[in-house]
Amino acid sequence: MTKPLRIAVFASGSGSNFQALVDAAKAGKLDVTIGLLVCDKPAAAVVGRAQAAGVPVHTFRPKDYPSREAYEQELLERLREERIELVVLAGYMRIITSVLVEAYWGRMINIHPSLLPSFPGLHAVRQALDHGVKVTGVTVHYVDGGLDSGPIIAQRALAIAPDDTEASLEEKIHRIEHELYPDVVQGIAEGRIRFADNRVIIQPKDGIAQ
Ligand code: GAR
């Protein structure tokens, strides 16, 4: 690993998690270089956020390619050109194929707005509300090619209030995500969080168990 760690963020929409990573890096709380933003929706708000932050952008339209593997092959070449060491999925709403999973095995992470393995896929916050669960949360995990699946790195739980709506719960979840994701990426940058021998290894920060 180089210092600072070179990461790429993949996003499809608003990009508030991308922004949280940019802000944490600017504030000196995250020791990484965000070397690339990858976005499958050229008109998404996250593209403007990246331009404002001076982060190089790679956009593409999946329908311009014959297969998922074809655009991922192109992405892989770009990631290699940019010497990206960690891929950070932050609201990237596409299935990842073996092209990227194998190249970045143990070096690609995702954040998801539920306590996985509950409620993978789209509209996780709505799914939790519809099921009437009393507790939900946020999960960060390594990516294994399934839908929001792979070895879990960190989870934060959150009680659902009786008057929570999808919007209010989403806002609470975003607040947690914006702290948790930069923390996990920093753990990886420091080498405290690793994927080795097919398992997640976490060394406590400052000797304090988390
Ligand atoms: C986040 O809540 C993230 O957890 C979720 O998309 C949102 C993106 O928000 N990801 C998934 O649902 C992945 N299956 P953002 O664009 O404001 O960062």
GROMACS .gro file of C-alpha atoms and ligand atoms in nm:
model
  228
    1MET     CA    1   0.000   0.000   0.000
    2THR     CA    2   0.122   0.348  -0.078
    3LYS     CA    3   0.087   0.641   0.160
    4PRO     CA    4  -0.159   0.803   0.133
    5LEU     CA    5  -0.378   0.517   0.012
    6ARG     CA    6  -0.524   0.581  -0.335
    7ILE     CA    7  -0.898   0.515  -0.345
    8ALA     CA    8  -1.173   0.535  -0.608
    9VAL     CA    9  -1.531   0.605  -0.507
   10PHE     CA   10  -1.817   0.457  -0.713
   11ALA     CA   11  -2.156   0.634  -0.685
   12SER     CA   12  -2.479   0.665  -0.883
   13GLY     CA   13  -2.677   0.946  -0.722
   14SER     CA   14  -2.660   1.234  -0.480
   15GLY     CA   15  -2.319   1.143  -0.343
   16SER     CA   16  -2.356   1.256   0.016
   17ASN     CA   17  -2.127   0.969   0.123
   18PHE     CA   18  -1.873   1.073  -0.141
   19GLN     CA   19  -1.892   1.425   0.003
   20ALA     CA   20  -1.837   1.291   0.357
   21LEU     CA   21  -1.518   1.120   0.238
   22VAL     CA   22  -1.399   1.437   0.062
   23ASP     CA   23  -1.474   1.647   0.372
   24ALA     CA   24  -1.302   1.403   0.608
   25ALA     CA   25  -0.991   1.402   0.387
   26LYS     CA   26  -0.990   1.784   0.376
   27ALA     CA   27  -1.029   1.800   0.754
   28GLY     CA   28  -0.725   1.575   0.797
   29LYS     CA   29  -0.933   1.291   0.945
   30LEU     CA   30  -0.889   1.063   0.645
   31ASP     CA   31  -0.543   0.994   0.512
   32VAL     CA   32  -0.625   0.898   0.152
   33THR     CA   33  -0.608   1.040  -0.197
   34ILE     CA   34  -0.942   1.018  -0.376
   35GLY     CA   35  -0.796   0.946  -0.716
   36LEU     CA   36  -1.119   0.886  -0.910
   37LEU     CA   37  -1.497   0.910  -0.895
   38VAL     CA   38  -1.674   0.648  -1.109
   39CYS     CA   39  -2.037   0.714  -1.195
   40ASP     CA   40  -2.279   0.520  -1.418
   41LYS     CA   41  -2.518   0.818  -1.446
   42PRO     CA   42  -2.345   1.113  -1.610
   43ALA     CA   43  -2.615   1.358  -1.491
   44ALA     CA   44  -2.598   1.251  -1.124
   45ALA     CA   45  -2.533   1.518  -0.860
   46VAL     CA   46  -2.223   1.335  -0.737
   47VAL     CA   47  -2.044   1.430  -1.061
   48GLY     CA   48  -2.073   1.801  -0.974
   49ARG     CA   49  -1.952   1.730  -0.621
   50ALA     CA   50  -1.641   1.557  -0.761
   51GLN     CA   51  -1.571   1.841  -1.003
   52ALA     CA   52  -1.604   2.094  -0.720
   53ALA     CA   53  -1.361   1.888  -0.511
   54GLY     CA   54  -1.112   1.853  -0.798
   55VAL     CA   55  -1.150   1.474  -0.813
   56PRO     CA   56  -1.108   1.318  -1.162
   57VAL     CA   57  -1.435   1.174  -1.290
   58HIS     CA   58  -1.503   0.867  -1.503
   59THR     CA   59  -1.865   0.844  -1.620
   60PHE     CA   60  -2.018   0.587  -1.851
   61ARG     CA   61  -2.359   0.470  -1.971
   62PRO     CA   62  -2.408   0.097  -1.915
   63LYS     CA   63  -2.641   0.072  -2.215
   64ASP     CA   64  -2.354   0.172  -2.447
   65TYR     CA   65  -2.182  -0.160  -2.371
   66PRO     CA   66  -2.273  -0.516  -2.475
   67SER     CA   67  -2.241  -0.651  -2.119
   68ARG     CA   68  -2.161  -0.560  -1.758
   69GLU     CA   69  -1.826  -0.733  -1.804
   70ALA     CA   70  -1.743  -0.504  -2.099
   71TYR     CA   71  -1.781  -0.179  -1.906
   72GLU     CA   72  -1.614  -0.325  -1.600
   73GLN     CA   73  -1.312  -0.424  -1.811
   74GLU     CA   74  -1.283  -0.060  -1.917
   75LEU     CA   75  -1.325   0.053  -1.554
   76LEU     CA   76  -1.055  -0.190  -1.445
   77GLU     CA   77  -0.811  -0.041  -1.694
   78ARG     CA   78  -0.887   0.309  -1.566
   79LEU     CA   79  -0.848   0.196  -1.203
   80ARG     CA   80  -0.509   0.049  -1.289
   81GLU     CA   81  -0.401   0.364  -1.473
   82GLU     CA   82  -0.491   0.566  -1.165
   83ARG     CA   83  -0.312   0.314  -0.937
   84ILE     CA   84  -0.624   0.265  -0.727
   85GLU     CA   85  -0.567   0.040  -0.425
   86LEU     CA   86  -0.914   0.044  -0.266
   87VAL     CA   87  -1.255   0.070  -0.435
   88VAL     CA   88  -1.521   0.233  -0.216
   89LEU     CA   89  -1.880   0.179  -0.330
   90ALA     CA   90  -2.095   0.464  -0.198
   91GLY     CA   91  -2.447   0.439  -0.337
   92TYR     CA   92  -2.332   0.264  -0.656
   93MET     CA   93  -2.652   0.090  -0.762
   94ARG     CA   94  -2.517  -0.178  -0.995
   95ILE     CA   95  -2.429  -0.544  -0.959
   96ILE     CA   96  -2.052  -0.596  -0.962
   97THR     CA   97  -1.926  -0.886  -1.177
   98SER     CA   98  -1.630  -1.116  -1.132
   99VAL     CA   99  -1.419  -0.880  -1.348
  100LEU     CA  100  -1.393  -0.627  -1.065
  101VAL     CA  101  -1.457  -0.865  -0.774
  102GLU     CA  102  -1.158  -1.085  -0.864
  103ALA     CA  103  -0.926  -0.793  -0.941
  104TYR     CA  104  -1.017  -0.613  -0.617
  105TRP     CA  105  -1.095  -0.908  -0.387
  106GLY     CA  106  -1.045  -0.787  -0.031
  107ARG     CA  107  -0.986  -0.436  -0.165
  108MET     CA  108  -1.343  -0.330  -0.247
  109ILE     CA  109  -1.597  -0.223   0.016
  110ASN     CA  110  -1.963  -0.119   0.016
  111ILE     CA  111  -2.195   0.065   0.252
  112HIS     CA  112  -2.558  -0.037   0.283
  113PRO     CA  113  -2.844   0.124   0.480
  114SER     CA  114  -2.959  -0.181   0.679
  115LEU     CA  115  -2.823  -0.439   0.919
  116LEU     CA  116  -2.722  -0.698   0.659
  117PRO     CA  117  -2.809  -0.970   0.582
  118SER     CA  118  -3.153  -0.812   0.635
  119PHE     CA  119  -3.290  -0.598   0.353
  120PRO     CA  120  -3.029  -0.614   0.073
  121GLY     CA  121  -3.100  -0.446  -0.259
  122LEU     CA  122  -3.300  -0.137  -0.342
  123HIS     CA  123  -3.501   0.072  -0.092
  124ALA     CA  124  -3.351  -0.092   0.216
  125VAL     CA  125  -3.492   0.179   0.445
  126ARG     CA  126  -3.843   0.130   0.306
  127GLN     CA  127  -3.807  -0.248   0.335
  128ALA     CA  128  -3.721  -0.212   0.707
  129LEU     CA  129  -4.022   0.013   0.767
  130ASP     CA  130  -4.254  -0.217   0.572
  131HIS     CA  131  -4.140  -0.514   0.783
  132GLY     CA  132  -4.203  -0.321   1.102
  133VAL     CA  133  -3.860  -0.397   1.247
  134LYS     CA  134  -3.777  -0.192   1.557
  135VAL     CA  135  -3.404  -0.169   1.493
  136THR     CA  136  -3.220  -0.109   1.168
  137GLY     CA  137  -2.884   0.044   1.085
  138VAL     CA  138  -2.585   0.060   0.855
  139THR     CA  139  -2.341  -0.207   0.736
  140VAL     CA  140  -1.997  -0.174   0.575
  141HIS     CA  141  -1.867  -0.492   0.412
  142TYR     CA  142  -1.615  -0.627   0.164
  143VAL     CA  143  -1.773  -0.697  -0.175
  144ASP     CA  144  -1.803  -1.057  -0.295
  145GLY     CA  145  -2.021  -1.019  -0.603
  146GLY     CA  146  -2.356  -1.103  -0.440
  147LEU     CA  147  -2.624  -0.840  -0.385
  148ASP     CA  148  -2.501  -0.637  -0.085
  149SER     CA  149  -2.318  -0.943   0.046
  150GLY     CA  150  -1.966  -1.021   0.160
  151PRO     CA  151  -1.764  -1.027   0.482
  152ILE     CA  152  -1.892  -0.766   0.729
  153ILE     CA  153  -1.648  -0.504   0.862
  154ALA     CA  154  -1.869  -0.278   1.073
  155GLN     CA  155  -2.230  -0.223   1.171
  156ARG     CA  156  -2.414   0.051   1.358
  157ALA     CA  157  -2.767  -0.002   1.489
  158LEU     CA  158  -3.043   0.253   1.513
  159ALA     CA  159  -3.383   0.231   1.683
  160ILE     CA  160  -3.682   0.307   1.461
  161ALA     CA  161  -3.917   0.556   1.628
  162PRO     CA  162  -4.294   0.499   1.595
  163ASP     CA  163  -4.330   0.823   1.398
  164ASP     CA  164  -4.033   0.764   1.165
  165THR     CA  165  -4.104   0.803   0.794
  166GLU     CA  166  -3.883   0.684   0.511
  167ALA     CA  167  -3.742   1.038   0.483
  168SER     CA  168  -3.672   1.083   0.855
  169LEU     CA  169  -3.512   0.740   0.885
  170GLU     CA  170  -3.304   0.794   0.574
  171GLU     CA  171  -3.174   1.118   0.723
  172LYS     CA  172  -3.074   0.946   1.049
  173ILE     CA  173  -2.908   0.665   0.854
  174HIS     CA  174  -2.716   0.910   0.638
  175ARG     CA  175  -2.582   1.082   0.950
  176ILE     CA  176  -2.447   0.748   1.074
  177GLU     CA  177  -2.306   0.660   0.731
  178HIS     CA  178  -2.120   0.989   0.703
  179GLU     CA  179  -1.927   0.911   1.023
  180LEU     CA  180  -1.889   0.537   0.984
  181TYR     CA  181  -1.763   0.521   0.625
  182PRO     CA  182  -1.471   0.765   0.665
  183ASP     CA  183  -1.379   0.583   0.991
  184VAL     CA  184  -1.368   0.244   0.818
  185VAL     CA  185  -1.171   0.378   0.521
  186GLN     CA  186  -0.925   0.537   0.763
  187GLY     CA  187  -0.892   0.201   0.943
  188ILE     CA  188  -0.802   0.039   0.612
  189ALA     CA  189  -0.561   0.322   0.525
  190GLU     CA  190  -0.385   0.271   0.860
  191GLY     CA  191  -0.374  -0.106   0.810
  192ARG     CA  192  -0.591  -0.164   1.120
  193ILE     CA  193  -0.867  -0.317   0.908
  194ARG     CA  194  -0.758  -0.593   0.671
  195PHE     CA  195  -0.892  -0.887   0.479
  196ALA     CA  196  -0.652  -1.178   0.518
  197ASP     CA  197  -0.683  -1.558   0.534
  198ASN     CA  198  -1.039  -1.512   0.406
  199ARG     CA  199  -1.154  -1.317   0.709
  200VAL     CA  200  -1.187  -0.961   0.834
  201ILE     CA  201  -0.916  -0.863   1.081
  202ILE     CA  202  -0.973  -0.553   1.292
  203GLN     CA  203  -0.714  -0.418   1.531
  204PRO     CA  204  -0.857  -0.178   1.787
  205LYS     CA  205  -0.774   0.190   1.757
  206ASP     CA  206  -0.535   0.309   2.031
  207GLY     CA  207  -0.571  -0.029   2.198
  208ILE     CA  208  -0.938   0.040   2.274
  209ALA     CA  209  -1.178  -0.230   2.155
  210GLN     CA  210  -1.457  -0.087   1.936
  211GAR     C1  211  -2.662   0.535   0.089
  211GAR     O1  212  -2.760   0.536   0.192
  211GAR     C2  213  -2.604   0.397   0.073
  211GAR     O2  214  -2.597   0.325   0.193
  211GAR     C3  215  -2.701   0.334  -0.023
  211GAR     O3  216  -2.729   0.437  -0.115
  211GAR     C4  217  -2.727   0.561  -0.047
  211GAR     C5  218  -2.648   0.660  -0.130
  211GAR     O4  219  -2.660   0.788  -0.078
  211GAR     N1  220  -2.646   0.218  -0.085
  211GAR     C6  221  -2.717   0.109  -0.117
  211GAR     O5  222  -2.837   0.102  -0.099
  211GAR     C7  223  -2.636  -0.005  -0.176
  211GAR     N2  224  -2.718  -0.118  -0.195
  211GAR     P1  225  -2.563   0.905  -0.126
  211GAR     O6  226  -2.564   0.905  -0.281
  211GAR     O7  227  -2.621   1.029  -0.070
  211GAR     O8  228  -2.425   0.872  -0.072
   0.00000   0.00000   0.00000
